[in-house]
Amino acid sequence: MIRRLMARLESILPLPGAYRATARGPGLSARLGVWLGVAVFVCFVTGWISHAVQHPGPISVPPLPAWGYAVSQGLHVTTGVASIPLFAVKLWSVAPRLWTRPMIAGLRHGIERLSVLVLVASTALELATGLFNVAEAYAWIGFPFTPVHYSFAWVIAGSVVVHVAVKLPQLRGLLAQRLAGPPEGLGRREVLRLSLLSAALVALASGGDKVGVLAPVGVLSQRSGRGPQGVPVNRTAAEAAIRPPDEQWRLTVLMPSGSRALSLAELTAFPQVQVRLPIACVEGWNAWADWQGVRLRDLTGRASEVVVSSPDPGAYGSSRVDAPTLQRDDTVLALRLNGEPLGLDHGAPARLIAAGRPGVLQTKWIDRIEVRP
Ligand SMILES: Nc1nc2c(c(=O)[nH]1)N[C@H]1C(S)=C(S)[C@@H](COP(=O)(O)O)O[C@H]1N2
Ligand SMILES: [Mo]
Protein backbone atom coordinates (compact mmCIF):
# COMPACT_ATOMS: atom_id res chain seq x y z
CA MET A 1 0.00 0.00 0.00
CA ILE A 2 2.62 2.53 1.14
CA ARG A 3 4.98 1.40 -1.58
CA ARG A 4 2.29 1.89 -4.22
CA LEU A 5 1.52 5.33 -2.81
CA MET A 6 5.21 6.22 -2.94
CA ALA A 7 5.42 5.00 -6.51
CA ARG A 8 2.48 7.24 -7.39
CA LEU A 9 4.05 10.19 -5.63
CA GLU A 10 7.39 9.58 -7.32
CA SER A 11 5.69 9.50 -10.67
CA ILE A 12 4.62 13.12 -10.28
CA LEU A 13 7.26 14.70 -8.02
CA PRO A 14 10.62 15.87 -9.26
CA LEU A 15 13.03 14.06 -6.95
CA PRO A 16 16.28 15.74 -5.92
CA GLY A 17 19.01 15.01 -8.41
CA ALA A 18 16.79 13.33 -10.94
CA TYR A 19 13.47 13.97 -12.56
CA ARG A 20 11.68 10.70 -12.14
CA ALA A 21 8.16 11.88 -12.74
CA THR A 22 7.05 9.72 -15.62
CA ALA A 23 3.73 11.46 -16.19
CA ARG A 24 5.51 14.27 -17.96
CA GLY A 25 5.46 14.30 -21.72
CA PRO A 26 5.35 16.67 -24.69
CA GLY A 27 1.71 15.73 -25.42
CA LEU A 28 0.70 16.82 -21.93
CA SER A 29 2.80 20.01 -22.10
CA ALA A 30 1.25 20.88 -25.46
CA ARG A 31 -2.30 20.48 -24.17
CA LEU A 32 -1.57 22.46 -21.02
CA GLY A 33 -0.03 25.10 -23.25
CA VAL A 34 -3.17 25.40 -25.35
CA TRP A 35 -5.43 25.83 -22.30
CA LEU A 36 -3.03 28.26 -20.66
CA GLY A 37 -2.75 30.11 -23.98
CA VAL A 38 -6.52 30.55 -24.20
CA ALA A 39 -6.74 31.83 -20.59
CA VAL A 40 -3.80 34.20 -21.10
CA PHE A 41 -5.26 35.49 -24.37
CA VAL A 42 -8.61 36.37 -22.75
CA CYS A 43 -6.74 37.88 -19.81
CA PHE A 44 -4.59 39.99 -22.14
CA VAL A 45 -7.50 41.33 -24.22
CA THR A 46 -9.64 42.21 -21.19
CA GLY A 47 -6.61 43.73 -19.47
CA TRP A 48 -6.01 45.90 -22.51
CA ILE A 49 -9.67 47.00 -22.47
CA SER A 50 -9.37 47.95 -18.80
CA HIS A 51 -6.21 49.93 -19.45
CA ALA A 52 -7.66 51.65 -22.53
CA VAL A 53 -10.79 52.86 -20.75
CA GLN A 54 -8.67 54.30 -17.93
CA HIS A 55 -5.91 55.75 -20.09
CA PRO A 56 -7.39 56.82 -23.43
CA GLY A 57 -4.72 56.40 -26.12
CA PRO A 58 -4.47 56.16 -29.88
CA ILE A 59 -6.89 53.20 -30.08
CA SER A 60 -10.02 53.77 -28.04
CA VAL A 61 -12.58 51.29 -26.80
CA PRO A 62 -16.12 51.93 -28.06
CA PRO A 63 -18.50 52.96 -25.23
CA LEU A 64 -19.26 49.89 -23.13
CA PRO A 65 -22.80 48.86 -22.12
CA ALA A 66 -23.65 49.18 -18.41
CA TRP A 67 -22.49 45.62 -17.71
CA GLY A 68 -19.58 45.76 -20.15
CA TYR A 69 -16.75 46.63 -17.81
CA ALA A 70 -18.03 44.31 -15.06
CA VAL A 71 -17.99 41.36 -17.49
CA SER A 72 -14.67 42.29 -19.07
CA GLN A 73 -12.87 42.80 -15.77
CA GLY A 74 -14.56 39.76 -14.19
CA LEU A 75 -13.12 37.70 -17.07
CA HIS A 76 -9.73 39.35 -16.64
CA VAL A 77 -9.40 38.43 -12.98
CA THR A 78 -11.00 34.99 -13.41
CA THR A 79 -8.76 33.93 -16.31
CA GLY A 80 -5.82 35.35 -14.36
CA VAL A 81 -6.43 33.25 -11.25
CA ALA A 82 -7.31 30.18 -13.35
CA SER A 83 -3.94 30.59 -15.07
CA ILE A 84 -2.08 30.11 -11.79
CA PRO A 85 -2.63 26.32 -11.45
CA LEU A 86 -2.29 25.84 -15.24
CA PHE A 87 1.00 27.75 -15.25
CA ALA A 88 2.30 25.78 -12.26
CA VAL A 89 1.54 22.39 -13.83
CA LYS A 90 2.84 23.50 -17.22
CA LEU A 91 6.12 24.51 -15.56
CA TRP A 92 6.24 21.17 -13.77
CA SER A 93 5.61 19.32 -17.01
CA VAL A 94 8.56 20.94 -18.78
CA ALA A 95 10.84 21.30 -15.74
CA PRO A 96 13.47 18.70 -16.73
CA ARG A 97 13.77 20.25 -20.19
CA LEU A 98 14.59 23.64 -18.68
CA TRP A 99 17.90 22.22 -17.43
CA THR A 100 18.99 20.29 -20.52
CA ARG A 101 22.54 20.73 -21.83
CA PRO A 102 23.90 22.33 -23.88
CA MET A 103 22.11 25.43 -22.67
CA ILE A 104 22.27 26.94 -26.12
CA ALA A 105 22.75 24.91 -29.28
CA GLY A 106 22.66 27.34 -32.12
CA LEU A 107 20.86 30.61 -32.85
CA ARG A 108 17.35 29.26 -33.23
CA HIS A 109 17.65 27.23 -30.05
CA GLY A 110 19.13 30.22 -28.25
CA ILE A 111 16.26 32.50 -29.24
CA GLU A 112 13.76 29.85 -28.23
CA ARG A 113 15.33 29.36 -24.82
CA LEU A 114 15.60 33.08 -24.21
CA SER A 115 11.93 33.53 -25.11
CA VAL A 116 11.01 30.73 -22.68
CA LEU A 117 13.05 32.36 -19.89
CA VAL A 118 11.39 35.73 -20.51
CA LEU A 119 7.98 34.08 -20.81
CA VAL A 120 8.27 32.15 -17.55
CA ALA A 121 9.70 35.06 -15.56
CA SER A 122 7.24 37.66 -16.82
CA THR A 123 4.23 35.34 -16.42
CA ALA A 124 5.23 34.55 -12.83
CA LEU A 125 5.59 38.25 -12.07
CA GLU A 126 2.32 39.11 -13.83
CA LEU A 127 0.28 36.49 -12.00
CA ALA A 128 1.84 37.40 -8.66
CA THR A 129 1.28 41.16 -9.02
CA GLY A 130 -2.27 40.59 -10.25
CA LEU A 131 -3.07 38.30 -7.35
CA PHE A 132 -1.64 40.71 -4.80
CA ASN A 133 -3.55 43.59 -6.35
CA VAL A 134 -6.83 41.69 -6.14
CA ALA A 135 -6.00 40.89 -2.51
CA GLU A 136 -5.22 44.60 -1.96
CA ALA A 137 -1.79 43.72 -0.57
CA TYR A 138 0.51 46.35 -2.02
CA ALA A 139 2.94 46.65 0.86
CA TRP A 140 5.59 44.27 -0.40
CA ILE A 141 5.54 45.28 -4.04
CA GLY A 142 7.41 48.55 -3.72
CA PHE A 143 6.80 49.56 -7.33
CA PRO A 144 3.77 51.11 -9.01
CA PHE A 145 1.38 48.29 -9.86
CA THR A 146 -0.35 49.60 -12.97
CA PRO A 147 2.63 50.43 -15.24
CA VAL A 148 4.51 47.27 -14.21
CA HIS A 149 1.49 44.98 -14.68
CA TYR A 150 0.69 46.66 -18.01
CA SER A 151 4.24 46.61 -19.40
CA PHE A 152 4.79 42.98 -18.49
CA ALA A 153 1.58 42.04 -20.31
CA TRP A 154 3.27 43.22 -23.51
CA VAL A 155 6.47 41.36 -22.65
CA ILE A 156 4.38 38.20 -22.21
CA ALA A 157 2.53 38.85 -25.47
CA GLY A 158 5.81 39.18 -27.35
CA SER A 159 7.39 36.07 -25.86
CA VAL A 160 4.18 34.06 -26.40
CA VAL A 161 4.27 34.97 -30.10
CA VAL A 162 7.87 33.73 -30.36
CA HIS A 163 7.08 30.61 -28.33
CA VAL A 164 4.02 29.72 -30.41
CA ALA A 165 5.89 30.37 -33.66
CA VAL A 166 8.64 27.99 -32.54
CA LYS A 167 6.29 25.27 -31.31
CA LEU A 168 3.58 25.47 -33.96
CA PRO A 169 5.18 22.96 -36.37
CA GLN A 170 5.11 20.24 -33.65
CA LEU A 171 1.85 21.27 -32.05
CA ARG A 172 -0.59 19.58 -34.44
CA GLY A 173 1.22 16.29 -34.23
CA LEU A 174 1.38 16.42 -30.43
CA LEU A 175 -2.31 17.22 -30.10
CA ALA A 176 -3.25 14.48 -32.55
CA GLN A 177 -1.45 11.83 -30.48
CA ARG A 178 -3.45 10.11 -27.78
CA LEU A 179 -2.52 11.10 -24.23
CA ALA A 180 -1.50 7.79 -22.71
CA GLY A 181 0.63 6.29 -19.95
CA PRO A 182 2.83 6.11 -18.07
CA PRO A 183 2.25 2.43 -17.20
CA GLU A 184 2.30 3.08 -13.45
CA GLY A 185 1.42 6.03 -11.29
CA LEU A 186 -0.69 8.98 -12.23
CA GLY A 187 -1.43 9.09 -15.95
CA ARG A 188 -0.95 12.08 -18.23
CA ARG A 189 -4.65 12.31 -18.90
CA GLU A 190 -5.34 12.44 -15.16
CA VAL A 191 -2.75 15.17 -14.68
CA LEU A 192 -4.41 17.19 -17.46
CA ARG A 193 -7.87 16.65 -16.02
CA LEU A 194 -6.75 17.53 -12.49
CA SER A 195 -5.11 20.72 -13.76
CA LEU A 196 -8.24 21.81 -15.62
CA LEU A 197 -10.33 20.91 -12.60
CA SER A 198 -8.13 23.03 -10.31
CA ALA A 199 -8.35 25.94 -12.75
CA ALA A 200 -12.15 25.60 -12.87
CA LEU A 201 -12.35 25.34 -9.07
CA VAL A 202 -10.33 28.48 -8.37
CA ALA A 203 -12.37 30.30 -11.01
CA LEU A 204 -15.64 29.23 -9.39
CA ALA A 205 -14.46 29.83 -5.83
CA SER A 206 -13.26 33.33 -6.67
CA GLY A 207 -16.33 34.15 -8.75
CA GLY A 208 -18.71 34.85 -5.86
CA ASP A 209 -18.13 38.60 -6.06
CA LYS A 210 -18.58 38.64 -9.85
CA VAL A 211 -21.62 36.46 -10.52
CA GLY A 212 -24.30 36.41 -7.83
CA VAL A 213 -25.15 32.70 -8.10
CA LEU A 214 -21.56 31.79 -7.16
CA ALA A 215 -21.68 33.72 -3.88
CA PRO A 216 -22.46 30.61 -1.75
CA VAL A 217 -19.31 28.83 -3.00
CA GLY A 218 -17.18 31.95 -3.12
CA VAL A 219 -14.64 30.86 -0.50
CA LEU A 220 -11.82 32.58 -2.41
CA SER A 221 -13.83 35.67 -3.35
CA GLN A 222 -12.16 38.90 -2.38
CA ARG A 223 -15.44 40.74 -1.86
CA SER A 224 -18.74 39.45 -0.60
CA GLY A 225 -20.50 41.82 -2.96
CA ARG A 226 -22.01 43.34 0.16
CA GLY A 227 -21.27 46.28 2.36
CA PRO A 228 -23.06 49.32 3.76
CA GLN A 229 -26.20 50.00 1.68
CA GLY A 230 -25.61 46.73 -0.20
CA VAL A 231 -22.37 47.86 -1.91
CA PRO A 232 -18.78 47.06 -0.83
CA VAL A 233 -16.36 49.86 0.04
CA ASN A 234 -12.68 49.79 -0.91
CA ARG A 235 -11.48 53.12 0.38
CA THR A 236 -13.39 54.54 3.32
CA ALA A 237 -13.91 58.20 4.08
CA ALA A 238 -11.56 57.84 7.05
CA GLU A 239 -8.81 56.42 4.82
CA ALA A 240 -9.26 59.32 2.41
CA ALA A 241 -9.36 61.82 5.35
CA ILE A 242 -12.83 62.98 4.31
CA ARG A 243 -15.00 64.50 7.03
CA PRO A 244 -18.80 64.42 6.98
CA PRO A 245 -20.21 67.40 5.07
CA ASP A 246 -21.73 70.24 7.10
CA GLU A 247 -24.03 73.18 6.27
CA GLN A 248 -21.12 74.96 4.62
CA TRP A 249 -20.66 72.21 2.03
CA ARG A 250 -20.84 73.44 -1.55
CA LEU A 251 -20.28 71.88 -4.94
CA THR A 252 -18.18 74.23 -7.04
CA VAL A 253 -18.93 74.14 -10.76
CA LEU A 254 -16.26 75.92 -12.76
CA MET A 255 -17.47 76.96 -16.18
CA PRO A 256 -15.71 79.03 -18.84
CA SER A 257 -18.44 81.63 -18.21
CA GLY A 258 -17.88 81.76 -14.44
CA SER A 259 -18.30 79.56 -11.41
CA ARG A 260 -21.24 78.49 -9.25
CA ALA A 261 -21.38 77.10 -5.73
CA LEU A 262 -24.33 74.77 -5.13
CA SER A 263 -25.57 73.61 -1.74
CA LEU A 264 -27.01 70.15 -1.26
CA ALA A 265 -30.51 71.68 -1.14
CA GLU A 266 -29.88 73.38 -4.48
CA LEU A 267 -28.66 70.08 -5.96
CA THR A 268 -31.80 68.28 -4.82
CA ALA A 269 -33.87 71.01 -6.46
CA PHE A 270 -32.60 69.88 -9.88
CA PRO A 271 -34.67 67.16 -11.65
CA GLN A 272 -33.75 63.86 -9.97
CA VAL A 273 -33.23 60.68 -12.01
CA GLN A 274 -32.72 57.06 -10.99
CA VAL A 275 -30.31 54.66 -12.72
CA ARG A 276 -29.44 51.04 -12.04
CA LEU A 277 -25.70 50.66 -12.57
CA PRO A 278 -22.84 48.60 -11.13
CA ILE A 279 -19.69 49.56 -9.32
CA ALA A 280 -17.26 47.36 -11.27
CA CYS A 281 -13.86 47.42 -9.62
CA VAL A 282 -10.57 46.69 -11.41
CA GLU A 283 -10.16 43.97 -8.78
CA GLY A 284 -12.90 42.07 -10.60
CA TRP A 285 -15.83 42.38 -8.18
CA ASN A 286 -19.03 44.20 -9.07
CA ALA A 287 -22.13 45.32 -7.21
CA TRP A 288 -25.28 46.67 -8.84
CA ALA A 289 -27.35 49.34 -7.15
CA ASP A 290 -30.03 51.97 -7.68
CA TRP A 291 -28.54 55.44 -7.73
CA GLN A 292 -30.51 58.67 -7.62
CA GLY A 293 -29.30 62.15 -8.30
CA VAL A 294 -28.77 64.86 -10.90
CA ARG A 295 -27.80 64.22 -14.51
CA LEU A 296 -24.28 65.51 -14.85
CA ARG A 297 -25.06 67.39 -18.07
CA ASP A 298 -27.88 69.25 -16.29
CA LEU A 299 -25.14 70.85 -14.17
CA THR A 300 -22.57 71.43 -16.86
CA GLY A 301 -24.33 71.81 -20.20
CA ARG A 302 -22.46 70.60 -23.27
CA ALA A 303 -18.68 70.36 -22.97
CA SER A 304 -15.76 68.61 -24.62
CA GLU A 305 -14.71 67.27 -21.24
CA VAL A 306 -15.54 67.55 -17.58
CA VAL A 307 -13.24 66.82 -14.64
CA VAL A 308 -14.87 65.82 -11.36
CA SER A 309 -12.74 65.93 -8.25
CA SER A 310 -12.77 65.39 -4.51
CA PRO A 311 -10.54 66.48 -1.62
CA ASP A 312 -9.21 62.89 -1.55
CA PRO A 313 -5.44 63.17 -2.19
CA GLY A 314 -5.29 59.54 -3.42
CA ALA A 315 -4.75 58.41 -7.00
CA TYR A 316 -8.50 58.09 -7.62
CA GLY A 317 -9.55 61.43 -6.17
CA SER A 318 -10.62 62.79 -9.56
CA SER A 319 -11.61 61.60 -13.02
CA ARG A 320 -12.38 62.82 -16.50
CA VAL A 321 -15.74 62.48 -18.20
CA ASP A 322 -15.58 62.66 -21.99
CA ALA A 323 -18.24 64.32 -24.15
CA PRO A 324 -20.11 61.12 -25.18
CA THR A 325 -20.34 59.98 -21.53
CA LEU A 326 -21.42 63.45 -20.41
CA GLN A 327 -24.30 63.42 -22.91
CA ARG A 328 -25.73 60.12 -21.66
CA ASP A 329 -29.00 60.11 -19.72
CA ASP A 330 -27.49 57.72 -17.17
CA THR A 331 -24.38 59.71 -16.26
CA VAL A 332 -25.37 60.92 -12.84
CA LEU A 333 -24.04 62.85 -9.88
CA ALA A 334 -25.55 60.49 -7.33
CA LEU A 335 -26.93 61.80 -4.04
CA ARG A 336 -28.83 58.67 -2.98
CA LEU A 337 -28.08 54.95 -3.03
CA ASN A 338 -30.67 52.18 -2.88
CA GLY A 339 -33.35 54.57 -1.68
CA GLU A 340 -31.31 56.16 1.13
CA PRO A 341 -29.09 59.23 1.26
CA LEU A 342 -25.63 58.25 0.01
CA GLY A 343 -23.49 57.00 2.92
CA LEU A 344 -20.22 58.79 3.67
CA ASP A 345 -18.09 55.77 2.67
CA HIS A 346 -19.89 55.61 -0.67
CA GLY A 347 -19.02 59.22 -1.43
CA ALA A 348 -21.56 61.50 0.30
CA PRO A 349 -22.80 64.01 -0.40
CA ALA A 350 -22.17 63.46 -4.15
CA ARG A 351 -20.39 60.85 -6.27
CA LEU A 352 -20.24 60.05 -9.95
CA ILE A 353 -21.94 57.01 -11.42
CA ALA A 354 -21.88 56.30 -15.16
CA ALA A 355 -22.31 53.26 -17.40
CA GLY A 356 -19.43 50.99 -18.43
CA ARG A 357 -16.80 52.78 -16.36
CA PRO A 358 -14.35 51.01 -14.07
CA GLY A 359 -14.88 51.67 -10.35
CA VAL A 360 -11.73 53.80 -10.20
CA LEU A 361 -13.47 56.39 -12.40
CA GLN A 362 -16.66 56.51 -10.29
CA THR A 363 -15.29 59.33 -8.16
CA LYS A 364 -16.63 59.72 -4.61
CA TRP A 365 -16.93 62.85 -2.42
CA ILE A 366 -17.10 65.21 -5.43
CA ASP A 367 -16.99 68.87 -4.45
CA ARG A 368 -15.65 70.35 -7.66
CA ILE A 369 -16.61 70.04 -11.31
CA GLU A 370 -14.48 71.67 -13.94
CA VAL A 371 -16.16 72.19 -17.31
CA ARG A 372 -13.90 72.41 -20.36
CA PRO A 373 -15.57 74.06 -23.38
N1 LIG B 1 -12.48 60.04 -4.25
C1 LIG B 1 -12.35 58.71 -4.50
N2 LIG B 1 -13.28 58.09 -5.24
C2 LIG B 1 -13.18 56.74 -5.50
C3 LIG B 1 -12.10 55.99 -5.00
C4 LIG B 1 -11.13 56.66 -4.23
O1 LIG B 1 -10.14 56.08 -3.76
N3 LIG B 1 -11.29 58.03 -3.99
N4 LIG B 1 -12.01 54.64 -5.27
C5 LIG B 1 -12.69 54.19 -6.49
C6 LIG B 1 -12.75 52.74 -6.61
S1 LIG B 1 -11.28 51.93 -6.91
C7 LIG B 1 -13.92 52.04 -6.57
S2 LIG B 1 -13.97 50.39 -6.91
C8 LIG B 1 -15.19 52.71 -6.21
C9 LIG B 1 -15.85 52.00 -5.08
O2 LIG B 1 -17.05 52.66 -4.73
P1 LIG B 1 -17.80 52.22 -3.40
O3 LIG B 1 -16.82 52.39 -2.27
O4 LIG B 1 -19.01 53.08 -3.28
O5 LIG B 1 -18.15 50.78 -3.61
O6 LIG B 1 -14.98 54.05 -5.85
C10 LIG B 1 -14.09 54.78 -6.64
N5 LIG B 1 -14.13 56.17 -6.26
MO1 LIG C 1 -11.77 49.85 -7.54
Coordinates of N, CA and C and ligand atoms in Angstrom, one line a residue, residues 231-235 279 281 285 310 312 316-317 345-346 351 359-360 362-365, ligand 1:
V231 N -23.5 47.7 -1.0 CA -22.4 47.9 -1.9 C -21.1 47.9 -1.1
P232 N -20.1 47.1 -1.6 CA -18.8 47.1 -0.8 C -18.1 48.4 -0.9
V233 N -17.2 48.6 0.0 CA -16.4 49.9 0.0 C -14.9 49.5 0.0
N234 N -14.1 50.0 -0.9 CA -12.7 49.8 -0.9 C -12.0 50.8 0.0
R235 N -12.2 52.1 -0.4 CA -11.5 53.1 0.4 C -12.5 53.9 1.2
I279 N -21.1 49.2 -9.6 CA -19.7 49.6 -9.3 C -18.9 48.3 -9.8
C281 N -15.2 47.1 -10.0 CA -13.9 47.4 -9.6 C -12.8 46.7 -10.5
W285 N -14.5 42.5 -8.8 CA -15.8 42.4 -8.2 C -16.8 43.4 -8.8
S310 N -12.5 65.4 -5.9 CA -12.8 65.4 -4.5 C -11.6 65.8 -3.7
D312 N -10.0 64.1 -1.8 CA -9.2 62.9 -1.6 C -7.9 63.0 -2.3
Y316 N -7.2 58.1 -7.0 CA -8.5 58.1 -7.6 C -9.4 59.2 -7.1
G317 N -8.8 60.3 -6.7 CA -9.6 61.4 -6.2 C -10.3 62.3 -7.2
D345 N -19.1 56.6 3.3 CA -18.1 55.8 2.7 C -18.3 55.5 1.2
H346 N -19.6 55.8 0.8 CA -19.9 55.6 -0.7 C -19.8 56.9 -1.4
R351 N -21.4 61.6 -5.6 CA -20.4 60.9 -6.3 C -20.9 60.6 -7.7
G359 N -14.7 51.0 -11.7 CA -14.9 51.7 -10.4 C -14.0 52.8 -10.1
V360 N -12.7 52.7 -10.5 CA -11.7 53.8 -10.2 C -12.1 55.1 -10.8
Q362 N -15.4 56.1 -10.9 CA -16.7 56.5 -10.3 C -16.3 57.3 -9.0
T363 N -15.9 58.5 -9.2 CA -15.3 59.3 -8.2 C -16.3 59.6 -7.0
K364 N -15.8 59.4 -5.8 CA -16.6 59.7 -4.6 C -16.3 61.1 -4.0
W365 N -17.1 61.6 -3.2 CA -16.9 62.9 -2.4 C -16.6 64.0 -3.4
Ligands
LIG1 N1 -12.5 60.0 -4.3 C1 -12.4 58.7 -4.5 N2 -13.3 58.1 -5.2 C2 -13.2 56.7 -5.5 C3 -12.1 56.0 -5.0 C4 -11.1 56.7 -4.2 O1 -10.1 56.1 -3.8 N3 -11.3 58.0 -4.0 N4 -12.0 54.6 -5.3 C5 -12.7 54.2 -6.5 C6 -12.7 52.7 -6.6 S1 -11.3 51.9 -6.9 C7 -13.9 52.0 -6.6 S2 -14.0 50.4 -6.9 C8 -15.2 52.7 -6.2 C9 -15.8 52.0 -5.1 O2 -17.0 52.7 -4.7 P1 -17.8 52.2 -3.4 O3 -16.8 52.4 -2.3 O4 -19.0 53.1 -3.3 O5 -18.2 50.8 -3.6 O6 -15.0 54.1 -5.9 C10 -14.1 54.8 -6.6 N5 -14.1 56.2 -6.3

